[in-house]
GROMACS .gro file of N, CA and C in nm:
model
  225
    1UNK      N    1   0.913  -2.387   0.577
    1UNK     CA    2   0.816  -2.370   0.709
    1UNK      C    3   0.801  -2.222   0.745
    2UNK      N    4   0.686  -2.206   0.744
    2UNK     CA    5   0.662  -2.074   0.835
    2UNK      C    6   0.725  -2.053   0.966
    3UNK      N    7   0.731  -1.960   0.998
    3UNK     CA    8   0.781  -1.906   1.140
    3UNK      C    9   0.664  -1.921   1.233
    4UNK      N   10   0.665  -2.003   1.325
    4UNK     CA   11   0.549  -1.994   1.439
    4UNK      C   12   0.602  -1.915   1.569
    5UNK      N   13   0.578  -1.785   1.607
    5UNK     CA   14   0.631  -1.708   1.703
    5UNK      C   15   0.568  -1.764   1.843
    6UNK      N   16   0.455  -1.860   1.827
    6UNK     CA   17   0.424  -1.892   1.929
    6UNK      C   18   0.305  -1.817   2.012
    7UNK      N   19   0.243  -1.839   2.135
    7UNK     CA   20   0.101  -1.740   2.152
    7UNK      C   21   0.180  -1.629   2.196
    8UNK      N   22   0.065  -1.526   2.156
    8UNK     CA   23   0.125  -1.383   2.225
    8UNK      C   24   0.109  -1.360   2.366
    9UNK      N   25   0.175  -1.278   2.378
    9UNK     CA   26   0.157  -1.217   2.549
    9UNK      C   27  -0.011  -1.244   2.600
   10UNK      N   28  -0.075  -1.147   2.541
   10UNK     CA   29  -0.194  -1.168   2.598
   10UNK      C   30  -0.246  -1.320   2.618
   11UNK      N   31  -0.235  -1.402   2.512
   11UNK     CA   32  -0.283  -1.542   2.494
   11UNK      C   33  -0.198  -1.621   2.614
   12UNK      N   34  -0.069  -1.577   2.651
   12UNK     CA   35  -0.028  -1.636   2.774
   12UNK      C   36  -0.049  -1.592   2.902
   13UNK      N   37  -0.091  -1.468   2.909
   13UNK     CA   38  -0.139  -1.430   3.040
   13UNK      C   39  -0.278  -1.468   3.054
   14UNK      N   40  -0.386  -1.507   2.944
   14UNK     CA   41  -0.516  -1.568   2.964
   14UNK      C   42  -0.478  -1.739   3.006
   15UNK      N   43  -0.391  -1.775   2.978
   15UNK     CA   44  -0.336  -1.914   3.032
   15UNK      C   45  -0.316  -1.897   3.168
   16UNK      N   46  -0.243  -1.846   3.199
   16UNK     CA   47  -0.205  -1.788   3.343
   16UNK      C   48  -0.311  -1.779   3.409
   17UNK      N   49  -0.383  -1.678   3.388
   17UNK     CA   50  -0.519  -1.632   3.474
   17UNK      C   51  -0.620  -1.749   3.478
   18UNK      N   52  -0.632  -1.825   3.367
   18UNK     CA   53  -0.721  -1.951   3.369
   18UNK      C   54  -0.682  -2.053   3.478
   19UNK      N   55  -0.540  -2.089   3.513
   19UNK     CA   56  -0.477  -2.155   3.601
   19UNK      C   57  -0.504  -2.112   3.750
   20UNK      N   58  -0.492  -1.976   3.770
   20UNK     CA   59  -0.502  -1.915   3.887
   20UNK      C   60  -0.620  -1.860   3.927
   21UNK      N   61  -0.728  -1.836   3.847
   21UNK     CA   62  -0.856  -1.775   3.929
   21UNK      C   63  -0.946  -1.870   3.988
   22UNK      N   64  -0.956  -2.029   3.975
   22UNK     CA   65  -1.030  -2.088   4.073
   22UNK      C   66  -0.944  -2.113   4.212
   23UNK      N   67  -0.800  -2.130   4.234
   23UNK     CA   68  -0.751  -2.137   4.358
   23UNK      C   69  -0.735  -1.983   4.430
   24UNK      N   70  -0.724  -1.884   4.350
   24UNK     CA   71  -0.754  -1.775   4.431
   24UNK      C   72  -0.903  -1.741   4.476
   25UNK      N   73  -0.992  -1.774   4.393
   25UNK     CA   74  -1.117  -1.743   4.427
   25UNK      C   75  -1.175  -1.839   4.562
   26UNK      N   76  -1.131  -1.928   4.551
   26UNK     CA   77  -1.158  -2.032   4.680
   26UNK      C   78  -1.079  -1.961   4.820
   27UNK      N   79  -0.940  -1.952   4.796
   27UNK     CA   80  -0.867  -1.874   4.911
   27UNK      C   81  -0.940  -1.750   4.941
   28UNK      N   82  -0.961  -1.655   4.867
   28UNK     CA   83  -1.039  -1.516   4.888
   28UNK      C   84  -1.190  -1.567   4.962
   29UNK      N   85  -1.239  -1.675   4.926
   29UNK     CA   86  -1.395  -1.728   4.973
   29UNK      C   87  -1.370  -1.741   5.108
   30UNK      N   88  -1.252  -1.811   5.170
   30UNK     CA   89  -1.252  -1.855   5.307
   30UNK      C   90  -1.221  -1.747   5.395
   31UNK      N   91  -1.192  -1.605   5.328
   31UNK     CA   92  -1.134  -1.510   5.385
   31UNK      C   93  -1.221  -1.369   5.397
   32UNK      N   94  -1.319  -1.399   5.309
   32UNK     CA   95  -1.404  -1.238   5.315
   32UNK      C   96  -1.546  -1.290   5.231
   33UNK      N   97  -1.628  -1.187   5.233
   33UNK     CA   98  -1.748  -1.185   5.175
   33UNK      C   99  -1.739  -1.202   5.023
   34UNK      N  100  -1.832  -1.265   4.944
   34UNK     CA  101  -1.850  -1.275   4.824
   34UNK      C  102  -1.795  -1.157   4.720
   35UNK      N  103  -1.886  -1.044   4.747
   35UNK     CA  104  -1.865  -0.916   4.683
   35UNK      C  105  -1.678  -0.869   4.687
   36UNK      N  106  -1.645  -0.875   4.832
   36UNK     CA  107  -1.508  -0.809   4.852
   36UNK      C  108  -1.385  -0.935   4.754
   37UNK      N  109  -1.435  -1.061   4.775
   37UNK     CA  110  -1.362  -1.194   4.712
   37UNK      C  111  -1.368  -1.141   4.536
   38UNK      N  112  -1.459  -1.100   4.461
   38UNK     CA  113  -1.451  -1.068   4.355
   38UNK      C  114  -1.369  -0.988   4.318
   39UNK      N  115  -1.398  -0.845   4.408
   39UNK     CA  116  -1.327  -0.707   4.357
   39UNK      C  117  -1.163  -0.767   4.395
   40UNK      N  118  -1.123  -0.841   4.494
   40UNK     CA  119  -0.996  -0.870   4.501
   40UNK      C  120  -0.950  -0.954   4.404
   41UNK      N  121  -1.001  -1.021   4.367
   41UNK     CA  122  -0.966  -1.132   4.241
   41UNK      C  123  -0.953  -1.019   4.106
   42UNK      N  124  -1.020  -0.964   4.097
   42UNK     CA  125  -0.989  -0.864   3.974
   42UNK      C  126  -0.884  -0.760   3.997
   43UNK      N  127  -0.846  -0.721   4.116
   43UNK     CA  128  -0.732  -0.650   4.132
   43UNK      C  129  -0.629  -0.722   4.154
   44UNK      N  130  -0.621  -0.866   4.214
   44UNK     CA  131  -0.497  -0.966   4.165
   44UNK      C  132  -0.452  -0.992   4.014
   45UNK      N  133  -0.564  -0.996   3.950
   45UNK     CA  134  -0.526  -1.010   3.817
   45UNK      C  135  -0.485  -0.896   3.724
   46UNK      N  136  -0.520  -0.774   3.795
   46UNK     CA  137  -0.492  -0.650   3.751
   46UNK      C  138  -0.338  -0.659   3.765
   47UNK      N  139  -0.304  -0.652   3.892
   47UNK     CA  140  -0.158  -0.638   3.936
   47UNK      C  141  -0.075  -0.770   3.853
   48UNK      N  142  -0.111  -0.892   3.859
   48UNK     CA  143  -0.056  -0.985   3.761
   48UNK      C  144  -0.012  -0.934   3.647
   49UNK      N  145  -0.110  -0.879   3.553
   49UNK     CA  146  -0.077  -0.841   3.442
   49UNK      C  147   0.013  -0.728   3.446
   50UNK      N  148   0.023  -0.627   3.515
   50UNK     CA  149   0.117  -0.531   3.509
   50UNK      C  150   0.245  -0.558   3.564
   51UNK      N  151   0.233  -0.656   3.658
   51UNK     CA  152   0.363  -0.684   3.692
   51UNK      C  153   0.406  -0.833   3.638
   52UNK      N  154   0.373  -0.878   3.521
   52UNK     CA  155   0.398  -0.981   3.456
   52UNK      C  156   0.526  -1.027   3.427
   53UNK      N  157   0.619  -0.934   3.403
   53UNK     CA  158   0.753  -0.952   3.393
   53UNK      C  159   0.846  -0.971   3.493
   54UNK      N  160   0.756  -0.947   3.643
   54UNK     CA  161   0.848  -0.955   3.728
   54UNK      C  162   0.803  -1.086   3.826
   55UNK      N  163   0.732  -1.171   3.760
   55UNK     CA  164   0.704  -1.290   3.854
   55UNK      C  165   0.833  -1.375   3.869
   56UNK      N  166   0.866  -1.413   3.992
   56UNK     CA  167   0.977  -1.481   4.007
   56UNK      C  168   0.967  -1.622   3.932
   57UNK      N  169   1.091  -1.674   3.882
   57UNK     CA  170   1.122  -1.778   3.794
   57UNK      C  171   1.093  -1.922   3.896
   58UNK      N  172   1.097  -1.900   4.018
   58UNK     CA  173   1.099  -2.043   4.089
   58UNK      C  174   0.981  -2.055   4.189
   59UNK      N  175   0.878  -1.954   4.159
   59UNK     CA  176   0.778  -1.921   4.189
   59UNK      C  177   0.639  -1.999   4.123
   60UNK      N  178   0.559  -2.085   4.163
   60UNK     CA  179   0.446  -2.134   4.099
   60UNK      C  180   0.353  -2.009   4.070
   61UNK      N  181   0.282  -2.011   3.938
   61UNK     CA  182   0.173  -1.897   3.926
   61UNK      C  183   0.090  -1.881   4.030
   62UNK      N  184   0.023  -2.009   4.086
   62UNK     CA  185  -0.080  -1.997   4.201
   62UNK      C  186  -0.006  -1.928   4.320
   63UNK      N  187   0.106  -1.960   4.358
   63UNK     CA  188   0.159  -1.913   4.487
   63UNK      C  189   0.188  -1.767   4.450
   64UNK      N  190   0.238  -1.739   4.359
   64UNK     CA  191   0.259  -1.583   4.319
   64UNK      C  192   0.121  -1.521   4.321
   65UNK      N  193   0.016  -1.577   4.279
   65UNK     CA  194  -0.106  -1.481   4.267
   65UNK      C  195  -0.184  -1.514   4.401
   66UNK      N  196  -0.144  -1.576   4.483
   66UNK     CA  197  -0.206  -1.601   4.616
   66UNK      C  198  -0.166  -1.484   4.705
   67UNK      N  199  -0.003  -1.472   4.699
   67UNK     CA  200   0.034  -1.374   4.741
   67UNK      C  201   0.016  -1.225   4.716
   68UNK      N  202  -0.007  -1.204   4.593
   68UNK     CA  203  -0.098  -1.075   4.537
   68UNK      C  204  -0.231  -1.057   4.617
   69UNK      N  205  -0.305  -1.193   4.622
   69UNK     CA  206  -0.431  -1.166   4.673
   69UNK      C  207  -0.419  -1.123   4.799
   70UNK      N  208  -0.334  -1.200   4.902
   70UNK     CA  209  -0.319  -1.176   5.025
   70UNK      C  210  -0.308  -1.006   5.082
   71UNK      N  211  -0.197  -0.979   5.007
   71UNK     CA  212  -0.151  -0.826   4.991
   71UNK      C  213  -0.265  -0.731   4.964
   72UNK      N  214  -0.328  -0.760   4.845
   72UNK     CA  215  -0.446  -0.709   4.804
   72UNK      C  216  -0.573  -0.674   4.913
   73UNK      N  217  -0.607  -0.803   4.982
   73UNK     CA  218  -0.691  -0.824   5.065
   73UNK      C  219  -0.658  -0.744   5.198
   74UNK      N  220  -0.537  -0.759   5.267
   74UNK     CA  221  -0.485  -0.655   5.322
   74UNK      C  222  -0.532  -0.513   5.322
   75UNK      N  223  -0.497  -0.481   5.222
   75UNK     CA  224  -0.523  -0.327   5.190
   75UNK      C  225  -0.700  -0.292   5.170
   0.00000   0.00000   0.00000
């Protein structure tokens, strides 16, 4: 039986991103204009990728993403 390593790190991140993009986009749309929301969403995903090993185990991905988006928007 061949060894199945499972999904690669980029594949796992893609699944994570797909799960959080819509909720974060809605969150940002309620707080800023469309162009800024798109910029902050991009920045949020970049931070999530860079800090993907730091996601708290007890924190749902959407909540983690919203926290990052909130801080990015504040900046």
